[in-house]
Every structure is written in C-alpha cells, then in structure tokens.
Coordinates of C-alpha atoms in Angstrom, one line a residue:
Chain A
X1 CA 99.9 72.0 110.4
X2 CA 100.4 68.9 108.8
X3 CA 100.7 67.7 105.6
X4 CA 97.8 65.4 105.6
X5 CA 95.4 68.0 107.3
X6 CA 96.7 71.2 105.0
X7 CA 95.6 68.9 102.0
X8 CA 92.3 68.1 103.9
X9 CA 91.8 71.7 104.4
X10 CA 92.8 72.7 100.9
X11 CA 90.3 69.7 99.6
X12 CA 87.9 71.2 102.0
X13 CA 87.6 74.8 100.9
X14 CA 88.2 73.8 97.0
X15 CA 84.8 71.5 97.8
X16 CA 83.2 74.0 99.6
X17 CA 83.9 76.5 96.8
X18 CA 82.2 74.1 94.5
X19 CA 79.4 73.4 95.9
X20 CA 78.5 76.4 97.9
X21 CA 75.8 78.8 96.5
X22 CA 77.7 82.3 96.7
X23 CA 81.5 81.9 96.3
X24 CA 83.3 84.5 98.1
X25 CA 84.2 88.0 96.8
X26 CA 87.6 88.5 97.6
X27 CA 87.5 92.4 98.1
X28 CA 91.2 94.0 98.1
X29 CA 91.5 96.7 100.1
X30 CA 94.2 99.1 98.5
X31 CA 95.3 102.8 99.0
X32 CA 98.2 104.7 100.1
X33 CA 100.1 104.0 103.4
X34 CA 98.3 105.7 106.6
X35 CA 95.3 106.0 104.8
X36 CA 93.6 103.8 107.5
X37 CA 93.5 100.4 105.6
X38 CA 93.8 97.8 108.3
X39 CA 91.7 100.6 110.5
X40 CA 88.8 100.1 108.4
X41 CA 89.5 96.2 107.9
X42 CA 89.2 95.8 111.4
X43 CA 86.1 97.6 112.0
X44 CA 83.9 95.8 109.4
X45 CA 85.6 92.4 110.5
X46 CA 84.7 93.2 114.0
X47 CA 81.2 94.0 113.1
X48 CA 80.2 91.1 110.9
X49 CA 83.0 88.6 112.2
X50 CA 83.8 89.4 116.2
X51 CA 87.8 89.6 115.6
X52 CA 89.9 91.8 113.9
X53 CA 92.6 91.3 111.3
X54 CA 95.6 93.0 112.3
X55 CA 97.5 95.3 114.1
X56 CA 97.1 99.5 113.9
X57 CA 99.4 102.2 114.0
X58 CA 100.3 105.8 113.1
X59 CA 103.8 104.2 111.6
X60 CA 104.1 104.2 108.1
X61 CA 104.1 100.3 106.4
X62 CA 102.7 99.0 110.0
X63 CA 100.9 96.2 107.8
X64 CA 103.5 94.2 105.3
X65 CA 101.7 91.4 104.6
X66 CA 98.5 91.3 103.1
X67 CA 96.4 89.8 105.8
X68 CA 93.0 88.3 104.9
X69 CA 89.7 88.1 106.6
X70 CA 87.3 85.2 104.8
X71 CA 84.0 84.4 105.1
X72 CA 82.7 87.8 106.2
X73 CA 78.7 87.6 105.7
X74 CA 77.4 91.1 105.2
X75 CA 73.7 91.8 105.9
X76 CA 71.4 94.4 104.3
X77 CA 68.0 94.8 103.2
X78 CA 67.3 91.2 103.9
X79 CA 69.9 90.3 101.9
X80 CA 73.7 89.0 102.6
X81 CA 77.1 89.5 100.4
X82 CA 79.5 86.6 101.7
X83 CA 83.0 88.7 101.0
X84 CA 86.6 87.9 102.0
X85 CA 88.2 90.9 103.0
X86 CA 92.3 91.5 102.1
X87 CA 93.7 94.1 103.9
X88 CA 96.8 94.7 101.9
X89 CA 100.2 97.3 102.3
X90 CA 100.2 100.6 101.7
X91 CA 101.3 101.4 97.7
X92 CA 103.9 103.3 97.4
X93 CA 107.2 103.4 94.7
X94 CA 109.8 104.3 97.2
X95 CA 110.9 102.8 100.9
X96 CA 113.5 104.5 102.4
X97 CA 114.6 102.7 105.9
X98 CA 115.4 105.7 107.5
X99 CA 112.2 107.2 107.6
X100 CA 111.5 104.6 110.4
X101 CA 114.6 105.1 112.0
X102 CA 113.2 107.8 114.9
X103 CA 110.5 105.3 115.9
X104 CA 113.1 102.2 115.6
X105 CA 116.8 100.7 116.0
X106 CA 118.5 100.5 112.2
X107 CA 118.1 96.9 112.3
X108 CA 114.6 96.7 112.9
X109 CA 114.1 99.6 110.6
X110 CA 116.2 97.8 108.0
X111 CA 113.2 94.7 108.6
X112 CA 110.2 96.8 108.2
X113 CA 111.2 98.5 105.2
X114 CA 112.4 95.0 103.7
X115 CA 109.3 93.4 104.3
X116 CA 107.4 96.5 103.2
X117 CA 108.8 96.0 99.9
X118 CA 107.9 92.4 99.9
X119 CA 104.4 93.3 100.5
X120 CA 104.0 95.6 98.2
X121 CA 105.4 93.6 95.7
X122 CA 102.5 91.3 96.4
X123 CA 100.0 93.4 96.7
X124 CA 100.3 94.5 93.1
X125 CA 100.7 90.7 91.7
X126 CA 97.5 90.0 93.5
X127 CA 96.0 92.7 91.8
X128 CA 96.4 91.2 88.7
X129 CA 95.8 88.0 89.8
X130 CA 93.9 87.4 92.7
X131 CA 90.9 90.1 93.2
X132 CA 87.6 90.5 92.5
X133 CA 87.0 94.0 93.7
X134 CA 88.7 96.9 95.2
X135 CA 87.6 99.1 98.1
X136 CA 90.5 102.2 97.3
X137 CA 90.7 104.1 100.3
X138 CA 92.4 107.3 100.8
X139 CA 92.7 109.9 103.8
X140 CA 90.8 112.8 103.1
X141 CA 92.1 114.9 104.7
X142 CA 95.3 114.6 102.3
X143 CA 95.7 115.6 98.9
X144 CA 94.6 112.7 96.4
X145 CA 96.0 113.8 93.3
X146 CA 99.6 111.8 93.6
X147 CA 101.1 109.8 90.8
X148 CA 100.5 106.7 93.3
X149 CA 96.5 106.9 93.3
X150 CA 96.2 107.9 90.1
X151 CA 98.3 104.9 88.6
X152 CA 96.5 102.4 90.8
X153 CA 93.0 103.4 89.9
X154 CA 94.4 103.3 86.3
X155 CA 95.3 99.5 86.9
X156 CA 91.7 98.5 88.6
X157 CA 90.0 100.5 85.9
X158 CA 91.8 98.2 83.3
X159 CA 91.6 95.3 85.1
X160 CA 87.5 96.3 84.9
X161 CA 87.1 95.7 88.7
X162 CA 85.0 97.2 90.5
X163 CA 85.9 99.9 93.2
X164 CA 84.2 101.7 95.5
X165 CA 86.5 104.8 96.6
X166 CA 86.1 105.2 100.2
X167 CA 87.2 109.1 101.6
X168 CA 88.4 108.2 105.2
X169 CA 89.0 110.1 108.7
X170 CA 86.1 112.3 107.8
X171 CA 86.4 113.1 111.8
X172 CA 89.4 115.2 110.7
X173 CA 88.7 119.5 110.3
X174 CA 90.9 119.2 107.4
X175 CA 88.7 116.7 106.1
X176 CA 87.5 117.6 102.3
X177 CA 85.7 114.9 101.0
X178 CA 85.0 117.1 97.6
X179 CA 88.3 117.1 96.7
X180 CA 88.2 113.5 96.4
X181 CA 85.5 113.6 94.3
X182 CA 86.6 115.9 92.1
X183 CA 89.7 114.2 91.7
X184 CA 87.8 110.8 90.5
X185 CA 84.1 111.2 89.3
X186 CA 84.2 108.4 87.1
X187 CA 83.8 106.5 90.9
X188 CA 81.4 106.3 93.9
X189 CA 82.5 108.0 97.0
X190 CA 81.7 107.2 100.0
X191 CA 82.6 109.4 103.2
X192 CA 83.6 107.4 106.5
X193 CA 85.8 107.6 110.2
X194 CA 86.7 104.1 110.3
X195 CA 88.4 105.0 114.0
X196 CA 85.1 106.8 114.7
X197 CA 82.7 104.3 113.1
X198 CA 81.0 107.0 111.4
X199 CA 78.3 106.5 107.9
X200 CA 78.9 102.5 108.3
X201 CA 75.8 101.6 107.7
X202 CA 76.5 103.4 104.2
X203 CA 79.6 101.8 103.9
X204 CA 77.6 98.1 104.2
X205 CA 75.0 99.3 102.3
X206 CA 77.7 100.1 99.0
X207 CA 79.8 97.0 99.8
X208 CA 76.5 95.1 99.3
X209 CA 75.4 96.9 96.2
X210 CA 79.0 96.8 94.5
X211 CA 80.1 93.0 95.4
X212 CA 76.9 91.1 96.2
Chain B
X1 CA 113.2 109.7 66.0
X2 CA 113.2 111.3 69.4
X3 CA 115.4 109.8 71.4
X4 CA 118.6 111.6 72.9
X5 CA 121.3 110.8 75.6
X6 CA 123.6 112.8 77.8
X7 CA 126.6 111.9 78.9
X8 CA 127.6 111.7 83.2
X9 CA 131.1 112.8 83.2
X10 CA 130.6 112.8 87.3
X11 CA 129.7 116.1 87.3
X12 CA 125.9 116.3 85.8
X13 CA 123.3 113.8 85.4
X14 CA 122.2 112.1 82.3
X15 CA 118.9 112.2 81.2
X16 CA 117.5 109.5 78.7
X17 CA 114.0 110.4 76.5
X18 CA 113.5 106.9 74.9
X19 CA 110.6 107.2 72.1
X20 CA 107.5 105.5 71.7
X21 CA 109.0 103.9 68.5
X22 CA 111.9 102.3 70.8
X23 CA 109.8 101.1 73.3
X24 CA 107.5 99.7 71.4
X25 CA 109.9 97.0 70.0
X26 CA 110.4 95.3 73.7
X27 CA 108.5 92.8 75.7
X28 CA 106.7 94.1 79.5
X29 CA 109.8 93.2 81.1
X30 CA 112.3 94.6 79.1
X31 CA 110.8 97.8 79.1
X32 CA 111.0 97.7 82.6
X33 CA 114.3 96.3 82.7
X34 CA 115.8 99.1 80.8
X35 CA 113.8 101.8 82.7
X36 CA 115.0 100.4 86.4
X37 CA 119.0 99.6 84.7
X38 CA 118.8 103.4 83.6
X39 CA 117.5 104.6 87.0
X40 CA 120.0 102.2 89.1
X41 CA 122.5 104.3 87.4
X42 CA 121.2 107.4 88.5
X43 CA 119.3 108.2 85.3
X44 CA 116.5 110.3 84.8
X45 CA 114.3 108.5 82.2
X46 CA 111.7 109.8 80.1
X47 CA 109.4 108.1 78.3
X48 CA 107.8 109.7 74.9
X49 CA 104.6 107.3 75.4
X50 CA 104.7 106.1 78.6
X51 CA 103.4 102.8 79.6
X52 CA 100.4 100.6 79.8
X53 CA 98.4 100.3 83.5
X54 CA 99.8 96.2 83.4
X55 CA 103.5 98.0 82.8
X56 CA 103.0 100.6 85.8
X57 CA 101.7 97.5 88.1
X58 CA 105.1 95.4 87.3
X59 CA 107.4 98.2 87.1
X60 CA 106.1 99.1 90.9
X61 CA 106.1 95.3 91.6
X62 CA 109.9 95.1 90.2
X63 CA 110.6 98.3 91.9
X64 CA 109.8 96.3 95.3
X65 CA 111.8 93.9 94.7
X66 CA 115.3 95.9 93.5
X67 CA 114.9 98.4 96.9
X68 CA 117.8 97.8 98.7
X69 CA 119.0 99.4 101.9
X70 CA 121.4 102.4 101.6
X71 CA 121.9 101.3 97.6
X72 CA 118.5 102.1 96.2
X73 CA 115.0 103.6 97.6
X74 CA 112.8 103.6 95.1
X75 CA 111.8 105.1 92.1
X76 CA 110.0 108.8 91.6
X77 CA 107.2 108.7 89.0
X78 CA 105.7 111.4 87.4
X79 CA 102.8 110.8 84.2
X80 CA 100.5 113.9 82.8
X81 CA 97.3 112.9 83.2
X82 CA 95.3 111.6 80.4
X83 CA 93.4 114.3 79.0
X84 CA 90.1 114.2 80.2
X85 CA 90.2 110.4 80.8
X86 CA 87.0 109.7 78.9
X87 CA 88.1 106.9 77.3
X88 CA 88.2 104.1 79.6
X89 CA 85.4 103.0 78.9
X90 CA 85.1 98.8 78.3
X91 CA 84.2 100.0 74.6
X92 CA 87.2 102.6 74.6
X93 CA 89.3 99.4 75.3
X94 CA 87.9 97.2 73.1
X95 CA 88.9 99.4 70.1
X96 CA 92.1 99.6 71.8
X97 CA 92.1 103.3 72.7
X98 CA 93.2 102.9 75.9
X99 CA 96.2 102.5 76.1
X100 CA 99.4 104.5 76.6
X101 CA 98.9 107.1 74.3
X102 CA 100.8 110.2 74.0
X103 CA 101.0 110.3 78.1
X104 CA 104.9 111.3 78.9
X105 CA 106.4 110.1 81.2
X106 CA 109.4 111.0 83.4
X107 CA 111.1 108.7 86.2
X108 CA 114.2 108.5 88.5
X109 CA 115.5 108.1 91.1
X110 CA 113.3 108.5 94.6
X111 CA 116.4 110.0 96.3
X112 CA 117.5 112.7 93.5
X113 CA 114.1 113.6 91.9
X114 CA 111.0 115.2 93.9
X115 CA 108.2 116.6 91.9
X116 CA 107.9 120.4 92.6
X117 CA 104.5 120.9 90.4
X118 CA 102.4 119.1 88.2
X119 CA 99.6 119.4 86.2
X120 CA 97.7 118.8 82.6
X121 CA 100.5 120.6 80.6
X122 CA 103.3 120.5 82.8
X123 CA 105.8 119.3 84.9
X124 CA 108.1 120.5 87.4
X125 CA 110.7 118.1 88.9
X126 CA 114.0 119.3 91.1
X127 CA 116.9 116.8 90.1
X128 CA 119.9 116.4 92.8
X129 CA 123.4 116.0 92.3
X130 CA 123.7 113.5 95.0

C-alpha cells in the first residue's frame, strides 16, 4: 500500500470514526492458550461477517499476532452492536521452544515460540491501552484456577472493563461449566462449543447486552 | 524489616523475600527489573506485598520480551488469592483498597519452580537444582 492511499485510509476511518453514530467496540478476546480463542473468533466473524479471521489448530501459540476482525454488526432484538473483534495470543508467563519441537523442525520451533512471545507481549500492552471490553474465554473442561486467569481477570477488573467469561468446548464429557463459575462469580458465564456452534444465540444475545 | 538473602555457593539456590517496605520505594519498572535480574540469575523471589494488577500486566509483558531460546523460558508465578475478593469494587478502588495488600508472592524461574499445591493459606512449590 502506498503512502498516499494508507494516509487516505487512515483519514478515512479517523473521519468515519467521527462522524459515525456508534463507534466501534473493540472487544479483546483473551484467555489461555488452546482455550479455543481464534475458534470462537471465527465462528461469530463467519456468522455476522462471511470470512473468518485466522487459522485453527490443536498446537499450542497457533495464533501470534493479534488478528482483528472490524466492523462486525451484531443483530438482536431489533437492535445491532457494531463490535470489532481482536482475536489475541494465548497468555501465558512461560514459552519454552521445545514444547513444539515433536510437531516441528528446531528452527521453526525456535520462530513460533519467538513470535509467541512477541504476541503476548502485545496482547497485554493492548490491554492497557487499546480495549474496550473483554470476552475471557477458558476451556471447560480444564481447571480454571491457574495463576494465569486469575492475574488477568485481576487486570480487566482494574482496568473496569467489562467481560463476559465465556466456558468453552461444552461438547466435551469432561466439560464442568460450574467449576467455572465457582471459580469467578463476581462474572457472567456463559456456556458454548464454538467448534459445535452450540448456545450462540446466547452468546449474541450477551455480547449485545454487555458491549452495545 | 523482612527482607533476607541466601547465598548460591553453586550448590543451593538463593531465595530472596524482598519486603513491602523495599518495594515500595521503586518505580513499576524497577520493581520489575529487580524481580526478572533476580530470576535471570536463577533466583527464587518472594515478594512480602506482592504487586499491583498494572505491575502483573508489565512484568508478563517484560517477561515476553526477555524469553530467550535455551537461556530463559519464562517465569513461574504463584500469588494467594485475595481473601474473599470483595473489594474490587469501583468504590473499593476509589478509597484505594485495592491494591496489593498483604497478597505474597513467590516467583522464579519457569524451568526450576513448578507449583505442587496452592490454595488460600498456602503454597507448595518444588524448586530444581538445575
């Protein structure tokens, strides 16, 4: 892109900004790594947008750039939310290259976990910078007590953000979405498969109620 | 004031507890600085008073940026819970009650501390030579 139309652009979206009715949410969405992040990014960019954000996998860091989705007009009740959607890295204090090293060559291993740490990294300066709410989302079929979840929701709660704690892979037998209430009442929980699609529509309906 | 040091002779591993008196003297980064400096060293830190939620986002954000392959993975990080966490309310914060208060916490090294057990009174970490 050129200079002269990347200035347009940037002119563009600061004017549309000011004169548009509903500016944008931007709606992080944070958790641990594999909790199914870019899984559930996908599905509501799919539904409301046509297209998806980014790639899926069971590897550990498979997203390492926060990727973002804009514009994405939610509709419910006769009413629309107008949100734009960051699918961020998985949080995490420690990267260790070797954990990849089954699934990859060193070098390539080496990469990921660089740029895993890069993301990160940014994830948590957008945080503080750059968010106006936080969908957390965590696997429930997986302990949530960790130092990790528990230090993030600390930051959002002093950041006075709102979040909606989303319990994920419901489809899984191990699935307890309890435990994830129990472990933070102070928040709503909503249950969800975003692989299976399943309680979406409650999903849109708190997305609208929390960010609209 | 609470604040002790071992020595590393090679053989064992030091373990700093830095008060809340000592910490509060530095600046955000500094804190962090001399948390990470003590860890890179292969330190086990403990801090009498832990740190603020805008501390825990930089030191992790910091963290990212020092992990270096085969010469540092990351950090373990291990906090009691805040009792009851009832005060986070907007009015809890206002009066300035929110913050780091009496909530220790212990950090090291990701590849020579693993938490073994943690809960409201205590907790349980496995320290490795190497």
């Amino acid at each position: 892109m050129g200079l002269f139309t990347g200035l347009k652009d940037s002119i563009s979206r600061v004017t549309d900004r000011l004169f548009s009715d509903q500016e944008p949410k931007r709606i992080g969405i944070y958790g641990p790594p594999n909790a199914g992040k870019t899984t559930l990014a996908n599905r509501i960019a799919r539904d409301w947008t046509g297209d998806a954000i980014g790639k899926e996998s069971h590897i550990a860091h498979e997203t390492r750039r926060a990727r973002r989705k804009e514009n994405v007009e939610i509709e419910r009740n006769g009413k629309s939310v107008t949100i734009d959607i960051v699918d961020t890295p998985g949080v995490t204090t420690k990267v260790d290259y070797e954990e990849f090293t089954d699934e990859m060559e060193k070098d390539d291993a080496i990469r990921r976990s660089r740029e895993a740490t890069e993301g990160v990294a940014e994830a948590m300066h957008w945080l503080r910078e750059d968010v106006d709410g936080v969908i957390y989302v965590l696997d429930s079929a997986e302990d949530p007590i960790t130092q990790v979840n528990t230090m993030l929701i600390g930051i959002i709660e002093s950041r006075d953000l709102p979040v909606l704690i989303f319990a994920n892979k419901i489809d899984l037998p191990e699935s307890s979405v309890k435990r994830i209430e129990d472990a933070f009442p102070q928040h709503k929980t909503v249950p969800l498969s975003a692989k299976e699609g399943d309680n979406m529509d409650e999903v849109y309906d708190n997305i609208a109620e929390y960010f609209g | 004031m609470p604040e002790a040091t071992g020595k590393d002779d090679g053989d064992g591993i030091q373990i700093d507890l830095i008060s809340g008196q000592r910490m509060d003297e530095l600046a955000t980064m500094e804190k962090i600085r001399m948390i990470l400096d003590g860890v890179h060293e292969g330190k086990i830190v403990i801090l009498e008073e832990g740190l603020t939620p805008d501390e825990e986002s930089k030191l992790i954000e910091v963290t990212m940026s020092e992990i270096s392959p085969d010469e540092f993975n990351g950090i373990e990080i291990e906090t009691y819970p805040k009792s009851g966490s009832g005060d986070s309310s907007l009015l809890g914060r206002l009066m300035g009650s929110d913050d780091s208060s009496a909530k220790l916490t212990v950090i090291g090294p990701a590849n020579r501390i693993e938490t073994l057990h943690k809960d409201e009174t205590l907790i349980s970490a496995f320290v490795s030579r190497n």
